[in-house]
Short mmCIF file of C-alpha atoms and ligand atoms in Angstrom, two decimals:
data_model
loop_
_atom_site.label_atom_id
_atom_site.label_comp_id
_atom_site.label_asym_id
_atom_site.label_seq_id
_atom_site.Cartn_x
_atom_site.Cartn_y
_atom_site.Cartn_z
CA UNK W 141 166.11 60.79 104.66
CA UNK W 142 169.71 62.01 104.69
CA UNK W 143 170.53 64.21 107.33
CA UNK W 144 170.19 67.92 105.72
CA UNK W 145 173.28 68.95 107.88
CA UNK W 146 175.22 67.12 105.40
CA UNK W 147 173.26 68.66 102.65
CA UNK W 148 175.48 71.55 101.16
CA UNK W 149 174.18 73.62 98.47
CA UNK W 150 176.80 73.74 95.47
CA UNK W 151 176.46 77.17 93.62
CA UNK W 152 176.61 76.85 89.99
CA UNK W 153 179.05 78.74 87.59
CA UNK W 154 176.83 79.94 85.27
CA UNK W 155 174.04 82.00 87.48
CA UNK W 156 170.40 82.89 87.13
CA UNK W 157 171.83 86.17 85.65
CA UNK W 158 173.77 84.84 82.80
CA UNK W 159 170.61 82.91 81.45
CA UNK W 160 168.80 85.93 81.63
CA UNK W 161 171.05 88.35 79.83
CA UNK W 162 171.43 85.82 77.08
CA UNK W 163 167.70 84.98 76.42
CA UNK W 164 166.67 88.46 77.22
CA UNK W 165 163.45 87.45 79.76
CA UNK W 166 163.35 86.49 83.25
CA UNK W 167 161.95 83.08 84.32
CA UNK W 168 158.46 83.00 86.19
CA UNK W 169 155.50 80.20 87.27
CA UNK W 170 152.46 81.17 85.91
CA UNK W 171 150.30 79.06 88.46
CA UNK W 172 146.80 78.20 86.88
CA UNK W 173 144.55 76.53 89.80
CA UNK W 174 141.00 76.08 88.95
CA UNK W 175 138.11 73.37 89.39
CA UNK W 176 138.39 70.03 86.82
CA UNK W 177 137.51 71.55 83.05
CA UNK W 178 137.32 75.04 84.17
CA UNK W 179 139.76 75.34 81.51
CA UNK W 180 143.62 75.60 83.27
CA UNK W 181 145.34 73.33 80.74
CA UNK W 182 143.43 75.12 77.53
CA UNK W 183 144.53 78.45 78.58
CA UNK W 184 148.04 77.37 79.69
CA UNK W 185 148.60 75.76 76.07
CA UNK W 186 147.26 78.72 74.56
CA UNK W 187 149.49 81.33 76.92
CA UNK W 188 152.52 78.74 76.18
CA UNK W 189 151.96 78.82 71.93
CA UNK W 190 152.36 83.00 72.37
CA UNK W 191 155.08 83.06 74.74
CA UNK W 192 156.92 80.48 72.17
CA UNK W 193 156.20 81.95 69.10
CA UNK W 194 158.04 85.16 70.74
CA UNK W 195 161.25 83.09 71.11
CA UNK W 196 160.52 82.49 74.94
CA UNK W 197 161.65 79.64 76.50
CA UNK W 198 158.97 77.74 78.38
CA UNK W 199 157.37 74.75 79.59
CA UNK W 200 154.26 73.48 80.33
CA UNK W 201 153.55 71.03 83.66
CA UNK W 202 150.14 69.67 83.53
CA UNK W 203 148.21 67.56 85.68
CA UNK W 204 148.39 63.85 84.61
CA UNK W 205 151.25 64.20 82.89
CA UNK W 206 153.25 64.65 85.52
CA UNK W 207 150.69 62.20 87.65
CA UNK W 208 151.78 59.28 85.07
CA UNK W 209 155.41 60.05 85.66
CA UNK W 210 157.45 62.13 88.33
CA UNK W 211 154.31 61.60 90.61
CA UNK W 212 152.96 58.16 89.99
CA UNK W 213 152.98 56.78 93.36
CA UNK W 214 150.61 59.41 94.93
CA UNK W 215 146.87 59.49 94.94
CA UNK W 216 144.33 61.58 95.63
CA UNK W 217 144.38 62.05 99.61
CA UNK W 218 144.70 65.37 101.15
CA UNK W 219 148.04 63.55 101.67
CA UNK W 220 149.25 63.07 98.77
CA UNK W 221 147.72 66.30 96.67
CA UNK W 222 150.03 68.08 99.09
CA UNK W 223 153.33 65.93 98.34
CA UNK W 224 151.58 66.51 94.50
CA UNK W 225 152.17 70.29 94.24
CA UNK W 226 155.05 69.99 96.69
CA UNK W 227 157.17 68.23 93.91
CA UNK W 228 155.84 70.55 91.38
CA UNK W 229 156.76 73.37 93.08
CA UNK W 230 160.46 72.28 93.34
CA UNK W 231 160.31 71.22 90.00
CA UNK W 232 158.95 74.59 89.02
CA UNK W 233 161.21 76.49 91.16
CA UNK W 234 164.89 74.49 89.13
CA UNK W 235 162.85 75.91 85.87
CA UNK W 236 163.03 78.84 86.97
CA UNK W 237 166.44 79.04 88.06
CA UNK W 238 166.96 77.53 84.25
CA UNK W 239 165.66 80.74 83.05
CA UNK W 240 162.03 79.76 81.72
CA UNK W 241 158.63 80.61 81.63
CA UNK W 242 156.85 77.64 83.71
CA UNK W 243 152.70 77.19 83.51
CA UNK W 244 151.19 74.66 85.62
CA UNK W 245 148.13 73.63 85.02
CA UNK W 246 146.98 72.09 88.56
CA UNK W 247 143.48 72.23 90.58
CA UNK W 248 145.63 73.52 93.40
CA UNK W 249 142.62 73.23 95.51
CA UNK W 250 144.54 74.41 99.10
CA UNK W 251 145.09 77.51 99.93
CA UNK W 252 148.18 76.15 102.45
CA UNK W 253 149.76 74.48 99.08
CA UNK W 254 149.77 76.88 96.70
CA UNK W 255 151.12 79.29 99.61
CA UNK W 256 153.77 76.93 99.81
CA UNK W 257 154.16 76.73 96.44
CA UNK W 258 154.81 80.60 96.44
CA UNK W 259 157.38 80.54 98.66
CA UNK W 260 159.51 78.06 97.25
CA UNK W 261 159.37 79.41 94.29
CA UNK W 262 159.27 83.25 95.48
CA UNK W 263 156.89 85.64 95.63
CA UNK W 264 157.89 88.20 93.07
CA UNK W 265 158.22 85.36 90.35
CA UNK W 266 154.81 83.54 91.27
CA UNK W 267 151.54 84.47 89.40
CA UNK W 268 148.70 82.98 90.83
CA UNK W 269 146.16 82.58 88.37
CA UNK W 270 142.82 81.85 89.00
CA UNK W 271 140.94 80.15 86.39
CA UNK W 272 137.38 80.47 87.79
CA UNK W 273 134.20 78.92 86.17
CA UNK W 274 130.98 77.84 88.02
CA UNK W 275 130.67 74.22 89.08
CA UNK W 276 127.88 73.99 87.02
CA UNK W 277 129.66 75.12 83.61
CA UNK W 278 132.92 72.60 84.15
CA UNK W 279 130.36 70.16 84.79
CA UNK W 280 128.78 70.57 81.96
CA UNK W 281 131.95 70.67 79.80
CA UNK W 282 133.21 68.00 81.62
CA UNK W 283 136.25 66.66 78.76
CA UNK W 284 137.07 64.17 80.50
CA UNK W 285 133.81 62.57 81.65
CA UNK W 286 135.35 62.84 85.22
CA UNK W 287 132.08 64.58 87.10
CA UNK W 288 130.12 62.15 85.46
CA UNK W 289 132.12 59.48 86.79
CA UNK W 290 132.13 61.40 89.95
CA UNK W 291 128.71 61.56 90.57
CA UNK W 292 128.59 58.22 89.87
CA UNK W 293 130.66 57.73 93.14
CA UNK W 294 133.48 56.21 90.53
CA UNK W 295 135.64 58.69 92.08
CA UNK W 296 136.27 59.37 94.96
CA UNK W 297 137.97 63.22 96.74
CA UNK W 298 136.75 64.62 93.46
CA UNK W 299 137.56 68.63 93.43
CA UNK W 300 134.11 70.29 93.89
CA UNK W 301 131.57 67.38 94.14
CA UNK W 302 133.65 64.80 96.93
CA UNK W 303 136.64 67.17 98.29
CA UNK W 304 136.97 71.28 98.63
CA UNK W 305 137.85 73.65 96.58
CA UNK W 306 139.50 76.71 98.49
CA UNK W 307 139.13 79.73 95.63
CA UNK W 308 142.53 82.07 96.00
CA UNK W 309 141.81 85.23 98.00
CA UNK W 310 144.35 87.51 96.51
CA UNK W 311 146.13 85.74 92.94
CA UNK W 312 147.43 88.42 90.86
CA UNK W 313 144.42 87.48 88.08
CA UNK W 314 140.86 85.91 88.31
CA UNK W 315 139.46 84.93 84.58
CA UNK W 316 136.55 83.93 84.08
CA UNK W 317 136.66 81.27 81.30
CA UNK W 318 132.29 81.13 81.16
CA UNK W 319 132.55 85.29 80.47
CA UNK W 320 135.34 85.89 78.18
CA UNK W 321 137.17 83.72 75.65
CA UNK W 322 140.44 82.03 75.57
CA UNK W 323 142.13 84.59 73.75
CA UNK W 324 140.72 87.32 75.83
CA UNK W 325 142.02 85.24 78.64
CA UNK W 326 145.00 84.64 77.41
CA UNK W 327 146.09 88.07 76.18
CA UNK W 328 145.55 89.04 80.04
CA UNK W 329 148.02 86.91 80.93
CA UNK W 330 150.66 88.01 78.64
CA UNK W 331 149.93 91.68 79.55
CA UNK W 332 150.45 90.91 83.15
CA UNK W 333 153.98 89.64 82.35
CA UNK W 334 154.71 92.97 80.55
CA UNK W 335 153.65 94.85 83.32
CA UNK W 336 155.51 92.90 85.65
CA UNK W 337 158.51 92.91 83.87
CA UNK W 338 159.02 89.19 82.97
CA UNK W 339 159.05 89.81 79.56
CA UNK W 340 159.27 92.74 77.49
CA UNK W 341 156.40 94.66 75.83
CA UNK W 342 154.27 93.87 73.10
CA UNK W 343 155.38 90.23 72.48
CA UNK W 344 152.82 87.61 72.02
CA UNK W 345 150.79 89.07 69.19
CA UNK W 346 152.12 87.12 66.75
CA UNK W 347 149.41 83.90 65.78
CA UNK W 348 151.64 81.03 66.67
CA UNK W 349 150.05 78.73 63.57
CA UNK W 350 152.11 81.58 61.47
CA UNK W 351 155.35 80.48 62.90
CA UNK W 352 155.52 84.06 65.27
CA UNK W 353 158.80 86.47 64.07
CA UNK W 354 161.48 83.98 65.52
CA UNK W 355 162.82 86.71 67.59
CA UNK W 356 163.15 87.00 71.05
CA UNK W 357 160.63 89.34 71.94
CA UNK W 358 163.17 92.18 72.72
N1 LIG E 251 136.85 80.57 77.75
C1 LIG E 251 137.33 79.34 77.87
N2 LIG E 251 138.55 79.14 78.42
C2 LIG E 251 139.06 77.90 78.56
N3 LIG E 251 138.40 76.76 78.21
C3 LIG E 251 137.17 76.90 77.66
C4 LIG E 251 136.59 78.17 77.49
N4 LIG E 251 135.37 78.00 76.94
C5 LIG E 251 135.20 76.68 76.77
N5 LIG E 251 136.28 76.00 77.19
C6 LIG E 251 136.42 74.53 77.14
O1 LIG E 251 136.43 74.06 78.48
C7 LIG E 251 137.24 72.89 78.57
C8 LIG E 251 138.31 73.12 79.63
O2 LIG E 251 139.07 71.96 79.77
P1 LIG E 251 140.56 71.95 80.31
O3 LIG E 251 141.33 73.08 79.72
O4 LIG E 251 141.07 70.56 80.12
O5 LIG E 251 140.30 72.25 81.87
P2 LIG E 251 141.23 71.94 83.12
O6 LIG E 251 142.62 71.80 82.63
O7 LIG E 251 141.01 73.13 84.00
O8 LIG E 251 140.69 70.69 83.74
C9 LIG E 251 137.84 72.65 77.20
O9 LIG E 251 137.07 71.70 76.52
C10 LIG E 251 137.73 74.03 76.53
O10 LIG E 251 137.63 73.96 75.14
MG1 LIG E 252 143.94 70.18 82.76
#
């Protein structure tokens, strides 16, 4: 590891600031943690598709995806799922300071981590979302065929069946995805945003399939 006292942070010319008066939003993590198929990754997309059809920039980082690349060497150890959100969370954090609108779509399942995650990235740009659903209900969903698997003892650590899940105490939403529907779900999100001034108001009621107004939600 290189010695961080020869580390020295090199501030950029073109600042956090600039990006934001020129795409007229701030940047934000929209944190979705959540049990296996309680439905992070469907809400996420569907969040992502309004934000973008309101000429937001965003991205998406979702579980394996960034397992099969950026992460690749780590498993499933309490270990390594902490290393796992660690390098999210910087990654998150640079998107940020590139002015977008970052959803993750990771179980997430220690308190310590996401906490972590929070920091780095800061508290007053962090929205902890939790995506909560009974065990029984992602079970039975199950799109992967991972609990099944699971039970089977194919997998081992699994979230919920073979390794904890610590529910957040305070994120700034709960949703319950086996009570209300994606879009309900969904629209909560984007009003949060509004209300916490991430965005501006009344964006992300255009139906993205429609091609949204092309504008940038001012
Ligand atoms: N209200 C809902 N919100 C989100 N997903 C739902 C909802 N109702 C049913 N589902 C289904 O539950 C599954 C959730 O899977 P997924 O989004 O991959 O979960 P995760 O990313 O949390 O593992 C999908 O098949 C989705 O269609
Ligand atoms: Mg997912």
């Amino acid at each position: 590891m290189a010695d961080p006292a020869n580390i020295v942070w090199h501030k950029t010319t073109i600042t956090k600031a600039d990006r934001e008066a020129r795409n007229g939003h701030k940047g934000a993590v929209i944190w979705f943690t959540g049990l296996s198929g309680s439905g992070k990754s469907t809400l996420a997309n569907r969040v992502e598709s309004l934000l973008f059809a309101s000429g937001i920039r965003t991205y998406l980082l979702d579980g394996d995806n960034i397992r099969s690349g950026l992460n690749r060497d780590l498993g499933f150890s309490e270990a390594d799922r902490k290393e796992n959100i660690r390098r999210i969370s910087e990654v998150a954090g640079l998107f940020v300071d590139s002015n977008a609108i970052v959803l993750t779509a990771f179980i997430s399942p220690f308190k310590e981590d996401r906490a972590a995650a929070r920091t780095r990235v800061g508290n007053h740009e962090f929205f902890e979302i939790y995506v909560k659903c009974p065990l029984s209900v992602c079970e039975s969903r199950d799109p992967k065929g991972l609990y099944k698997k699971a039970r089977k003892g194919e997998i081992k650590n699994f979230t919920g069946i073979g390794s904890a899940y610590e529910a957040p105490e305070s994120p700034e939403l709960v949703i319950d995805t086996s009570e209300e529907t994606v879009e309900e779900s969904a629209q909560k999100v984007i009003r949060l945003l509004e209300k916490s001034g991430i965005i501006k108001e009344n964006i992300g009621q255009q139906d993205p399939a429609k091609g949204g107004n092309g504008g940038n939600g001012l």
